[in-house]
Amino acid sequence: MSSSRLGLRLAVCLLNISEARRKYIVENVAKAALLKKNGQKHPEVSVLNVFSDQGYNRSVITIAASVAELGNSVLAACLEAFQSIDMEVQEGIHPCLGAVDLIPIYPLSGVGVEECGAVARSIGASPYVMNCNVTIDSQDLALGKEIASAIRGSNVNGLKGVQTMAFPHEGKIEIACNVESFEDQEVTETSEGSQYMAYSVLGDHFYYVSPHYIEAQVKKLASDQGIGIKGRALIGFTPQECKNCAEYAIKEGIGEFWKIRRGIFM
């Protein structure tokens, strides 16, 4: 079912918070996004996914909502995070500016990019981003930084829209990638095995570098140094997966969708 048939214009926010080791705090932040000021549930809001990494002590909470409700929902979650997380004593490897960091927001369908952007700016957000992390079988941070630099989109031969950093993680080095969407009239080949994947919002076409391609590039660069990779982690959803989950969850009135999604869309 499309968003237009739901009668709603849907958008999604990825809320990053500086907490993963105290599960009750993470869940309280997620649940805060679902409640109005009077304590009643938002009928047009669902938390699609909660991903926590105890090593980084960071969590990513995926909030889907109608455009009319998204701003208030995200602000409620942010307020809960600020009240619950004391950055003076908080520990974690991944850099963060505060209890809440990096709030990308992007349209699904039924809402134009410009309108969604206006909502995003009202809560200090940035465009759509997907997190794709590849772990190399090494403890050499300098090597990890070299690989991250080689695929970074700001470099001449890097991957477009990909921002990268290297971190120690669970005894190995993780190449952490933020994968941003972009518009490019020259992109023609889009498939699971190609460099780019595509999706559309109200006729506007967007592209992003395939997670498989990112993994393949990291694997090649690591192999050139005589090491392998341990695996890849995709944090959250691809755009189409996100759209499908959001439409289903809001249609069915499932606010805490993250608790049941593995039994529906896996």
Short mmCIF file of C-alpha atoms in Angstrom, two decimals:
data_model
loop_
_atom_site.label_atom_id
_atom_site.label_comp_id
_atom_site.label_asym_id
_atom_site.label_seq_id
_atom_site.Cartn_x
_atom_site.Cartn_y
_atom_site.Cartn_z
CA MET A 1 0.00 0.00 0.00
CA SER A 2 1.31 3.43 -0.86
CA SER A 3 1.36 6.44 1.44
CA SER A 4 -1.15 8.20 -0.80
CA ARG A 5 -3.67 5.43 -0.18
CA LEU A 6 -3.07 5.88 3.52
CA GLY A 7 -3.98 9.53 3.09
CA LEU A 8 -0.76 10.56 4.83
CA ARG A 9 2.48 12.21 3.79
CA LEU A 10 5.20 10.20 5.49
CA ALA A 11 8.77 11.00 6.46
CA VAL A 12 11.38 9.30 8.62
CA CYS A 13 13.98 10.52 11.11
CA LEU A 14 17.11 8.69 12.25
CA LEU A 15 17.77 9.80 15.81
CA ASN A 16 21.25 9.04 17.19
CA ILE A 17 21.65 9.12 20.99
CA SER A 18 24.71 8.69 23.20
CA GLU A 19 23.43 5.66 25.09
CA ALA A 20 23.34 1.92 24.42
CA ARG A 21 24.39 0.21 27.64
CA ARG A 22 21.33 1.16 29.67
CA LYS A 23 18.50 -0.40 27.68
CA TYR A 24 15.75 1.21 29.73
CA ILE A 25 16.96 4.70 28.78
CA VAL A 26 17.08 3.83 25.08
CA GLU A 27 13.55 2.41 25.23
CA ASN A 28 12.27 5.43 27.17
CA VAL A 29 13.60 7.72 24.43
CA ALA A 30 11.97 5.57 21.76
CA LYS A 31 8.65 5.49 23.60
CA ALA A 32 8.73 9.26 24.16
CA ALA A 33 8.49 9.71 20.39
CA LEU A 34 5.15 7.90 20.42
CA LEU A 35 3.37 10.05 23.03
CA LYS A 36 1.63 13.40 22.89
CA LYS A 37 2.01 15.94 25.68
CA ASN A 38 -1.18 14.61 27.30
CA GLY A 39 0.27 11.09 27.41
CA GLN A 40 -1.90 9.71 24.63
CA LYS A 41 -0.33 7.86 21.73
CA HIS A 42 0.32 9.54 18.39
CA PRO A 43 -1.79 7.61 15.84
CA GLU A 44 0.53 8.60 13.00
CA VAL A 45 3.92 7.76 14.54
CA SER A 46 5.88 4.50 14.72
CA VAL A 47 9.37 3.63 15.93
CA LEU A 48 10.54 1.26 13.20
CA ASN A 49 13.91 0.23 14.55
CA VAL A 50 16.20 0.58 17.57
CA PHE A 51 19.83 -0.35 17.00
CA SER A 52 22.24 -0.21 19.95
CA ASP A 53 26.00 -0.67 19.87
CA GLN A 54 27.43 -1.13 23.35
CA GLY A 55 31.00 -0.70 22.17
CA TYR A 56 30.31 2.80 20.86
CA ASN A 57 27.62 3.38 23.50
CA ARG A 58 25.39 4.79 20.79
CA SER A 59 21.89 3.93 19.59
CA VAL A 60 20.05 4.76 16.38
CA ILE A 61 16.27 5.12 16.67
CA THR A 62 14.27 5.17 13.43
CA ILE A 63 11.09 7.22 13.79
CA ALA A 64 8.44 7.25 11.03
CA ALA A 65 5.51 9.66 11.09
CA SER A 66 3.22 11.86 9.10
CA VAL A 67 4.89 15.17 8.26
CA ALA A 68 2.37 16.91 10.54
CA GLU A 69 3.45 14.85 13.56
CA LEU A 70 7.15 14.18 12.95
CA GLY A 71 8.57 17.42 14.37
CA ASN A 72 6.78 17.12 17.71
CA SER A 73 7.58 13.41 17.93
CA VAL A 74 11.31 13.92 17.39
CA LEU A 75 11.46 16.85 19.80
CA ALA A 76 9.78 14.75 22.50
CA ALA A 77 12.36 11.99 22.02
CA CYS A 78 15.21 14.51 22.10
CA LEU A 79 13.90 16.05 25.31
CA GLU A 80 13.77 12.61 26.96
CA ALA A 81 17.34 11.94 25.85
CA PHE A 82 18.64 15.26 27.19
CA GLN A 83 16.92 14.64 30.54
CA SER A 84 18.20 11.06 30.83
CA ILE A 85 21.78 11.22 29.53
CA ASP A 86 24.48 13.11 31.41
CA MET A 87 27.28 13.83 28.93
CA GLU A 88 29.62 14.81 31.78
CA VAL A 89 29.91 11.16 32.80
CA GLN A 90 28.95 9.41 29.57
CA GLU A 91 31.53 7.09 27.97
CA GLY A 92 31.82 5.92 24.40
CA ILE A 93 34.24 5.58 21.47
CA HIS A 94 32.18 7.15 18.68
CA PRO A 95 32.42 10.97 18.66
CA CYS A 96 29.27 12.80 19.67
CA LEU A 97 28.50 16.41 20.45
CA GLY A 98 25.78 15.75 22.98
CA ALA A 99 23.06 13.41 24.19
CA VAL A 100 21.52 13.67 20.71
CA ASP A 101 23.57 13.81 17.53
CA LEU A 102 22.94 13.50 13.77
CA ILE A 103 19.22 13.72 12.97
CA PRO A 104 18.78 12.94 9.26
CA ILE A 105 15.22 13.17 8.00
CA TYR A 106 13.94 12.17 4.60
CA PRO A 107 10.66 11.78 2.70
CA LEU A 108 9.14 8.41 1.86
CA SER A 109 6.18 9.19 -0.39
CA GLY A 110 3.26 11.55 -0.52
CA VAL A 111 5.52 14.46 0.47
CA GLY A 112 7.88 16.52 -1.64
CA VAL A 113 11.55 16.85 -0.88
CA GLU A 114 11.35 20.61 -0.36
CA GLU A 115 8.49 20.28 2.14
CA CYS A 116 10.29 17.56 4.04
CA GLY A 117 13.40 19.72 4.05
CA ALA A 118 11.47 22.52 5.69
CA VAL A 119 10.38 20.19 8.47
CA ALA A 120 13.96 18.95 8.80
CA ARG A 121 15.37 22.45 9.17
CA SER A 122 12.85 23.22 11.90
CA ILE A 123 14.47 20.55 14.11
CA GLY A 124 18.04 21.07 12.93
CA ALA A 125 18.19 18.00 10.71
CA SER A 126 20.14 16.99 7.60
CA PRO A 127 19.28 14.96 4.46
CA TYR A 128 18.76 11.21 4.27
CA VAL A 129 21.64 9.02 5.35
CA MET A 130 22.11 5.28 5.77
CA ASN A 131 24.82 3.76 7.97
CA CYS A 132 26.93 0.96 6.53
CA ASN A 133 29.88 -0.31 8.59
CA VAL A 134 32.54 -2.78 7.43
CA THR A 135 34.89 -4.45 9.91
CA ILE A 136 38.41 -5.35 8.78
CA ASP A 137 40.33 -8.23 10.39
CA SER A 138 42.99 -6.02 11.89
CA GLN A 139 43.74 -3.89 14.95
CA ASP A 140 45.78 -1.40 12.93
CA LEU A 141 43.91 1.91 13.27
CA ALA A 142 46.30 3.71 10.91
CA LEU A 143 45.48 1.19 8.19
CA GLY A 144 41.78 1.59 8.89
CA LYS A 145 42.11 5.35 8.47
CA GLU A 146 43.89 4.85 5.14
CA ILE A 147 41.05 2.66 3.86
CA ALA A 148 38.41 5.08 5.14
CA SER A 149 40.18 7.96 3.41
CA ALA A 150 40.43 6.04 0.13
CA ILE A 151 36.65 5.51 -0.18
CA ARG A 152 35.58 8.87 1.29
CA GLY A 153 33.39 10.78 -1.15
CA SER A 154 35.34 14.02 -0.71
CA ASN A 155 38.38 12.39 -2.31
CA VAL A 156 38.85 12.40 -6.08
CA ASN A 157 38.50 8.62 -6.45
CA GLY A 158 36.16 8.15 -3.48
CA LEU A 159 32.56 6.95 -3.42
CA LYS A 160 30.02 9.69 -4.01
CA GLY A 161 27.95 10.60 -0.97
CA VAL A 162 30.00 8.39 1.39
CA GLN A 163 31.45 9.87 4.57
CA THR A 164 33.85 7.63 6.49
CA MET A 165 35.79 7.26 9.71
CA ALA A 166 37.72 4.35 11.25
CA PHE A 167 37.27 3.24 14.87
CA PRO A 168 38.48 0.43 17.14
CA HIS A 169 35.48 -1.86 17.65
CA GLU A 170 35.26 -5.18 19.48
CA GLY A 171 38.97 -5.91 19.04
CA LYS A 172 39.06 -5.04 15.34
CA ILE A 173 38.83 -1.88 13.20
CA GLU A 174 35.50 -0.76 11.82
CA ILE A 175 35.15 1.44 8.74
CA ALA A 176 32.03 3.43 9.61
CA CYS A 177 30.25 4.92 6.59
CA ASN A 178 27.43 7.45 6.36
CA VAL A 179 25.84 6.90 2.95
CA GLU A 180 23.97 9.96 1.68
CA SER A 181 21.49 10.13 -1.18
CA PHE A 182 22.10 12.39 -4.15
CA GLU A 183 20.60 13.36 -7.51
CA ASP A 184 22.72 12.62 -10.59
CA GLN A 185 21.50 12.59 -14.17
CA GLU A 186 24.55 10.58 -15.26
CA VAL A 187 23.78 7.52 -13.15
CA THR A 188 22.19 4.87 -15.36
CA GLU A 189 23.05 1.42 -13.97
CA THR A 190 21.27 0.59 -10.74
CA SER A 191 21.07 -2.96 -9.42
CA GLU A 192 22.11 -4.95 -6.38
CA GLY A 193 25.48 -5.74 -7.94
CA SER A 194 26.19 -2.29 -9.34
CA GLN A 195 27.75 0.72 -7.65
CA TYR A 196 24.49 2.62 -7.21
CA MET A 197 20.99 1.89 -5.98
CA ALA A 198 18.01 4.08 -6.87
CA TYR A 199 14.67 5.13 -5.42
CA SER A 200 12.04 7.75 -6.24
CA VAL A 201 10.00 10.26 -4.26
CA LEU A 202 7.11 11.84 -6.18
CA GLY A 203 8.94 11.39 -9.46
CA ASP A 204 12.28 12.71 -8.20
CA HIS A 205 15.05 10.14 -8.60
CA PHE A 206 17.73 9.65 -5.96
CA TYR A 207 20.76 7.41 -5.77
CA TYR A 208 23.11 6.05 -3.13
CA VAL A 209 26.15 3.82 -3.19
CA SER A 210 25.20 0.18 -2.70
CA PRO A 211 26.25 -1.36 0.65
CA HIS A 212 27.50 -4.37 -1.31
CA TYR A 213 29.74 -2.10 -3.37
CA ILE A 214 31.09 -0.38 -0.26
CA GLU A 215 31.90 -3.76 1.26
CA ALA A 216 33.60 -4.88 -1.95
CA GLN A 217 35.77 -1.75 -2.06
CA VAL A 218 36.84 -2.10 1.57
CA LYS A 219 37.54 -5.80 1.00
CA LYS A 220 39.75 -5.01 -2.00
CA LEU A 221 41.70 -2.30 -0.17
CA ALA A 222 42.17 -4.54 2.86
CA SER A 223 43.22 -7.47 0.66
CA ASP A 224 45.90 -5.30 -0.94
CA GLN A 225 47.41 -5.09 2.57
CA GLY A 226 47.13 -8.83 3.13
CA ILE A 227 44.12 -8.79 5.47
CA GLY A 228 40.48 -9.78 5.18
CA ILE A 229 37.19 -8.42 6.43
CA LYS A 230 34.97 -9.76 9.22
CA GLY A 231 31.63 -8.59 7.87
CA ARG A 232 29.27 -5.72 7.15
CA ALA A 233 26.53 -4.16 9.25
CA LEU A 234 23.70 -2.10 7.76
CA ILE A 235 22.19 0.09 10.46
CA GLY A 236 18.49 0.60 9.86
CA PHE A 237 16.97 0.27 6.40
CA THR A 238 17.44 0.94 2.74
CA PRO A 239 14.94 3.59 1.52
CA GLN A 240 12.52 1.02 0.06
CA GLU A 241 12.63 -1.17 3.16
CA CYS A 242 11.98 1.89 5.29
CA LYS A 243 9.02 2.93 3.14
CA ASN A 244 7.45 -0.55 3.32
CA CYS A 245 7.86 -0.80 7.10
CA ALA A 246 6.58 2.73 7.73
CA GLU A 247 3.46 2.29 5.65
CA TYR A 248 2.64 -1.05 7.26
CA ALA A 249 3.31 0.09 10.83
CA ILE A 250 1.26 3.29 10.58
CA LYS A 251 -1.56 1.61 8.67
CA GLU A 252 -1.81 -1.04 11.41
CA GLY A 253 -1.30 1.43 14.26
CA ILE A 254 1.84 -0.32 15.54
CA GLY A 255 3.79 2.27 17.51
CA GLU A 256 6.47 -0.08 18.87
CA PHE A 257 7.11 -1.69 15.50
CA TRP A 258 10.78 -2.33 16.33
CA LYS A 259 9.72 -5.04 18.77
CA ILE A 260 7.94 -7.14 16.14
CA ARG A 261 9.49 -6.23 12.75
CA ARG A 262 11.81 -9.24 12.54
CA GLY A 263 8.78 -11.50 12.39
CA ILE A 264 7.18 -9.54 9.55
CA PHE A 265 9.80 -8.26 7.13
CA MET A 266 12.70 -10.70 7.47
#
